[in-house]
Short mmCIF file of C-alpha atoms and ligand atoms in Angstrom, two decimals:
data_model
loop_
_atom_site.label_atom_id
_atom_site.label_comp_id
_atom_site.label_asym_id
_atom_site.label_seq_id
_atom_site.Cartn_x
_atom_site.Cartn_y
_atom_site.Cartn_z
CA MET A 1 18.61 10.08 35.35
CA THR A 2 19.67 7.16 37.43
CA SER A 3 20.84 4.58 34.91
CA PRO A 4 23.68 5.26 32.60
CA LEU A 5 23.00 7.97 29.94
CA VAL A 6 22.61 6.69 26.42
CA VAL A 7 22.57 9.44 23.46
CA ALA A 8 21.10 7.81 20.43
CA ILE A 9 22.12 10.04 17.08
CA ASP A 10 20.62 8.87 14.01
CA GLY A 11 20.37 10.53 10.77
CA PRO A 12 21.15 10.20 6.74
CA SER A 13 24.66 9.72 5.51
CA GLY A 14 26.87 12.60 6.04
CA SER A 15 24.85 14.65 8.29
CA GLY A 16 27.86 14.78 10.65
CA LYS A 17 26.71 11.95 13.22
CA SER A 18 30.23 10.48 13.74
CA SER A 19 31.82 14.22 14.16
CA THR A 20 29.01 15.27 16.00
CA SER A 21 28.91 12.25 18.47
CA ARG A 22 32.42 11.98 18.96
CA GLY A 23 32.60 15.85 20.37
CA VAL A 24 29.59 15.07 22.48
CA ALA A 25 30.98 12.05 23.92
CA ASP A 26 34.42 13.90 24.61
CA ARG A 27 32.70 17.06 26.32
CA LEU A 28 30.42 14.84 28.55
CA GLY A 29 32.85 12.18 29.14
CA LEU A 30 31.08 9.14 27.95
CA ALA A 31 31.89 6.38 25.38
CA TYR A 32 31.32 6.41 21.82
CA LEU A 33 29.87 3.62 19.44
CA ASP A 34 29.94 4.06 15.75
CA THR A 35 27.41 1.46 14.53
CA GLY A 36 27.89 2.32 10.76
CA ALA A 37 31.66 1.03 11.22
CA MET A 38 30.41 -2.12 12.35
CA TYR A 39 28.08 -2.83 9.22
CA ARG A 40 31.16 -1.55 7.45
CA ALA A 41 33.61 -3.82 8.78
CA MET A 42 31.21 -6.79 8.34
CA THR A 43 31.08 -5.83 4.39
CA TRP A 44 34.75 -5.76 4.47
CA ALA A 45 35.11 -8.97 6.24
CA LEU A 46 32.55 -10.83 3.81
CA LEU A 47 34.13 -9.24 0.67
CA GLN A 48 37.64 -10.59 2.27
CA ARG A 49 35.44 -14.16 2.00
CA GLY A 50 34.55 -13.69 -1.54
CA VAL A 51 30.76 -13.72 -0.48
CA ASP A 52 28.24 -12.52 -3.14
CA LEU A 53 26.82 -9.64 -1.43
CA ASP A 54 23.71 -9.83 -3.89
CA ASP A 55 22.75 -13.08 -2.34
CA PRO A 56 20.94 -12.42 1.33
CA ALA A 57 21.07 -16.23 1.90
CA ALA A 58 24.74 -16.31 1.70
CA VAL A 59 25.59 -12.79 3.31
CA ALA A 60 23.43 -14.02 6.46
CA SER A 61 25.04 -17.55 6.69
CA ALA A 62 28.56 -16.02 6.39
CA ALA A 63 28.08 -13.40 8.62
CA ASP A 64 27.97 -15.79 11.78
CA ALA A 65 31.59 -16.40 11.73
CA VAL A 66 32.80 -12.96 11.43
CA ARG A 67 34.06 -11.45 14.74
CA LEU A 68 33.96 -7.90 15.37
CA GLU A 69 35.52 -5.38 18.03
CA SER A 70 34.75 -1.97 18.54
CA GLY A 71 36.84 0.51 20.59
CA THR A 72 34.67 3.25 22.41
CA ASP A 73 37.22 5.95 23.20
CA PRO A 74 35.90 9.05 21.37
CA LEU A 75 39.21 10.31 20.89
CA ALA A 76 40.45 6.94 19.51
CA PRO A 77 37.76 4.94 18.42
CA THR A 78 38.79 1.74 16.94
CA ILE A 79 37.50 -1.31 14.83
CA HIS A 80 38.65 -4.93 14.24
CA ALA A 81 37.23 -7.65 12.23
CA ASP A 82 38.64 -11.29 12.90
CA GLY A 83 41.57 -9.37 14.65
CA THR A 84 42.37 -7.01 11.81
CA ASP A 85 42.56 -3.09 12.11
CA VAL A 86 39.84 -2.30 9.60
CA ALA A 87 39.69 1.61 10.21
CA GLU A 88 41.17 2.41 6.88
CA PRO A 89 39.50 -0.43 4.66
CA ILE A 90 36.12 0.20 5.66
CA ARG A 91 36.12 3.58 3.97
CA THR A 92 36.99 2.58 0.56
CA ASP A 93 34.72 3.11 -2.25
CA GLU A 94 34.25 -0.83 -2.58
CA VAL A 95 32.85 -1.11 1.13
CA THR A 96 30.99 2.17 0.90
CA GLY A 97 29.37 1.03 -2.23
CA ALA A 98 28.29 -2.50 -0.99
CA VAL A 99 27.62 -1.73 2.62
CA SER A 100 23.70 -0.99 2.30
CA LEU A 101 23.18 -4.47 0.88
CA VAL A 102 24.81 -6.08 3.85
CA ALA A 103 23.02 -3.68 6.09
CA ALA A 104 19.60 -4.87 4.48
CA VAL A 105 20.23 -8.49 5.50
CA PRO A 106 17.98 -9.23 8.73
CA HIS A 107 20.16 -11.54 10.26
CA VAL A 108 23.27 -8.95 10.10
CA ARG A 109 21.24 -6.61 11.73
CA GLU A 110 20.09 -9.07 14.56
CA LEU A 111 23.87 -9.81 15.17
CA LEU A 112 25.08 -6.32 15.19
CA VAL A 113 22.23 -5.31 17.46
CA ASP A 114 23.21 -7.82 19.88
CA LEU A 115 26.71 -6.43 19.82
CA GLN A 116 25.82 -2.95 19.76
CA ARG A 117 23.66 -3.74 23.00
CA ARG A 118 26.33 -5.41 24.61
CA ALA A 119 28.67 -2.71 23.98
CA ILE A 120 26.12 -0.35 25.50
CA GLY A 121 25.98 -2.30 28.71
CA GLU A 122 29.63 -2.38 28.98
CA ALA A 123 29.81 1.77 29.37
CA PRO A 124 28.70 2.24 33.12
CA GLY A 125 29.52 5.49 32.63
CA GLY A 126 27.52 6.48 29.56
CA ILE A 127 27.60 6.41 26.00
CA VAL A 128 26.80 8.27 22.52
CA VAL A 129 25.67 5.64 19.78
CA GLU A 130 25.38 6.83 16.14
CA GLY A 131 23.71 4.95 13.04
CA ARG A 132 20.49 4.51 11.83
CA ASP A 133 18.20 2.64 13.98
CA ILE A 134 19.67 3.53 17.50
CA GLY A 135 16.76 5.47 18.84
CA SER A 136 14.27 3.27 16.87
CA VAL A 137 15.63 -0.17 17.43
CA VAL A 138 18.69 -0.72 19.46
CA VAL A 139 17.92 1.88 22.22
CA PRO A 140 14.23 2.72 22.08
CA ASP A 141 14.26 3.97 25.55
CA ALA A 142 17.08 6.01 25.17
CA PRO A 143 16.82 9.26 27.46
CA VAL A 144 18.09 11.52 24.61
CA LYS A 145 17.46 10.72 20.91
CA ILE A 146 18.81 12.99 18.11
CA TYR A 147 17.90 13.12 14.67
CA LEU A 148 20.39 14.65 12.75
CA VAL A 149 20.05 16.35 9.20
CA ALA A 150 21.80 18.63 6.84
CA ASP A 151 20.66 19.63 3.40
CA PRO A 152 22.10 17.32 0.88
CA ALA A 153 24.20 19.88 -0.97
CA ALA A 154 25.80 20.74 2.40
CA ARG A 155 26.20 17.20 3.33
CA ALA A 156 27.81 16.18 -0.21
CA ALA A 157 29.89 19.36 -0.19
CA ARG A 158 31.58 18.32 3.40
CA ARG A 159 32.10 15.00 2.14
CA ALA A 160 33.69 15.87 -0.87
CA ALA A 161 36.09 18.34 0.88
CA GLU A 162 36.79 15.64 3.22
CA ASN A 163 37.73 13.43 0.29
CA GLY A 164 40.42 15.79 -1.15
CA GLY A 165 38.13 18.09 -3.34
CA ALA A 166 35.86 15.25 -4.94
CA ASP A 167 33.32 15.98 -7.23
CA ALA A 168 30.26 17.30 -5.28
CA ALA A 169 27.71 16.27 -7.64
CA ALA A 170 28.79 12.56 -7.91
CA THR A 171 29.05 12.53 -4.25
CA GLU A 172 25.62 14.05 -3.68
CA ALA A 173 24.44 11.04 -6.26
CA ALA A 174 25.99 8.61 -4.41
CA LEU A 175 24.68 9.92 -0.59
CA ALA A 176 21.31 9.92 -2.43
CA VAL A 177 21.45 6.18 -3.30
CA ARG A 178 22.90 4.98 -0.19
CA ASP A 179 19.82 7.21 1.65
CA GLN A 180 17.30 5.62 -0.57
CA ILE A 181 18.52 2.05 0.23
CA ASP A 182 18.96 2.71 3.99
CA SER A 183 15.45 4.39 4.42
CA THR A 184 13.34 1.95 2.01
CA ARG A 185 14.69 -1.41 3.13
CA ALA A 186 12.32 -3.37 5.18
CA ALA A 187 14.74 -4.15 8.04
CA SER A 188 14.89 -1.39 10.32
CA PRO A 189 15.04 1.49 7.84
CA LEU A 190 16.36 4.90 8.66
CA VAL A 191 13.41 6.81 10.53
CA GLN A 192 13.24 9.52 12.80
CA ALA A 193 12.42 7.79 16.15
CA HIS A 194 9.59 8.45 17.85
CA GLY A 195 10.68 10.99 20.51
CA ALA A 196 13.72 12.14 18.84
CA VAL A 197 14.71 15.85 18.79
CA VAL A 198 15.51 17.29 14.86
CA VAL A 199 18.86 18.91 14.83
CA ASP A 200 19.52 20.41 11.61
CA GLY A 201 23.29 21.32 10.87
CA THR A 202 22.96 22.90 7.45
CA HIS A 203 24.14 26.17 8.60
CA LEU A 204 25.75 25.57 11.81
CA THR A 205 29.49 24.80 12.37
CA LEU A 206 30.67 21.65 14.06
CA ASP A 207 30.76 23.02 17.45
CA GLU A 208 27.64 24.70 17.19
CA VAL A 209 26.04 21.22 16.68
CA ILE A 210 27.76 19.78 19.47
CA ASP A 211 26.78 22.74 21.70
CA THR A 212 23.14 22.36 20.58
CA ILE A 213 23.19 18.53 21.82
CA VAL A 214 25.14 19.08 24.85
CA GLY A 215 22.49 21.55 25.65
CA ILE A 216 19.47 19.16 24.98
CA VAL A 217 21.45 16.39 27.19
CA ASP A 218 21.58 18.75 29.91
CA ALA A 219 18.25 19.77 29.41
CA ALA A 220 17.11 16.09 29.70
CA SER A 221 19.39 15.25 32.92
N1 LIG B 301 28.42 21.32 11.36
C1 LIG B 301 29.20 20.70 10.49
N2 LIG B 301 29.99 21.93 9.63
C2 LIG B 301 30.97 21.61 8.77
N3 LIG B 301 31.50 20.52 8.73
C3 LIG B 301 30.84 19.28 9.47
C4 LIG B 301 29.77 19.45 10.10
N4 LIG B 301 29.57 18.28 10.63
C5 LIG B 301 30.11 17.43 10.09
N5 LIG B 301 31.02 18.10 9.17
C6 LIG B 301 32.01 17.21 8.28
O1 LIG B 301 31.18 16.67 7.38
C7 LIG B 301 31.71 15.44 7.26
C8 LIG B 301 30.82 14.35 7.21
O2 LIG B 301 30.76 14.26 8.70
P1 LIG B 301 30.74 12.73 9.48
O3 LIG B 301 31.50 12.02 8.70
O4 LIG B 301 30.78 13.16 10.67
O5 LIG B 301 29.09 12.58 8.95
P2 LIG B 301 28.45 11.20 9.34
O6 LIG B 301 27.00 11.42 9.41
O7 LIG B 301 28.93 10.22 10.24
O8 LIG B 301 28.77 10.48 7.74
P3 LIG B 301 28.39 8.93 7.64
O9 LIG B 301 26.64 8.35 7.75
O10 LIG B 301 28.56 8.53 6.05
O11 LIG B 301 29.19 8.00 8.44
C9 LIG B 301 33.27 15.18 7.68
O12 LIG B 301 34.09 15.84 6.97
C10 LIG B 301 32.90 16.43 8.95
O13 LIG B 301 34.18 16.74 9.39
N1 LIG B 302 23.12 1.64 12.87
C1 LIG B 302 23.27 1.54 11.63
C2 LIG B 302 24.08 2.13 11.02
C3 LIG B 302 24.60 1.90 9.71
N2 LIG B 302 23.69 1.42 8.73
C4 LIG B 302 24.10 1.22 7.67
C5 LIG B 302 23.82 2.76 6.82
C6 LIG B 302 25.18 2.64 5.74
O1 LIG B 302 24.81 2.43 4.66
C7 LIG B 302 26.01 2.03 6.16
C8 LIG B 302 27.11 2.55 6.77
O2 LIG B 302 26.93 3.62 7.70
P1 LIG B 302 28.07 4.83 7.73
O3 LIG B 302 29.37 4.67 8.33
O4 LIG B 302 28.01 5.73 6.57
O5 LIG B 302 27.19 5.78 8.90
O6 LIG B 302 25.43 1.01 7.48
C9 LIG B 302 22.81 1.03 9.51
O7 LIG B 302 22.22 0.44 8.48
N3 LIG B 302 22.56 0.93 10.48
#
């Protein structure tokens, strides 16, 4: 591989993309970009402005003015919207419940895909990028594409534990709603990209998933 390495990791909500991508980037000395955090930060900024998120035209026109900045250190990733550190507020139920609406608006996707491609271009040493459309739309020629999955019950149990023992059944239902919207929207739906290797982390520890993906990267190099 001569050009900078790009590892594209896509998959449904809670399949382990962020934890795995950070671990892979750290192990391989690569940068890391969390594109879900960008959609969340856009959602936070639009909510701050009082934009009606059920109105795609209003979302599209307000999105142009939002300034997003992503820090790509896998050990300390950052996300700012309009100069504010939004790492915590983008994880609230309000943002989580609304982000799929914003991510379905084509103009928002154009803006963020453009930012994502710029971030990738600014990582000359290579980068791990995670999201829903990285291997299919953002970097379709990425030399390594992973589609990371895990059973819905495992994803919900992990996410519920992370949220201090939240109700697993309610968490699984919320994940299913988000997956349904993300995979059926018209604009860049969640799909297994052409050429992506499926990694199923249901019965693997986080370290085992990272080892598996590092092995796939090594084999492709
Ligand atoms: N293989 C694994 N074994 C056990 N726990 C895991 C594993 N992979 C991830 N986790 C845990 O599952 C939870 C969800 O993982 P993570 O946030 O990385 O998923 P995600 O796919 O990025 O989610 P989202 O799409 O909502 O951003 C976290 O608490 C993480 O520590
Ligand atoms: N490339 C991406 C990344 C994320 N999204 C959507 C999907 C989710 O509903 C939302 C938040 O993502 P998460 O932080 O849960 O990974 O953003 C997308 O459409 N495309």
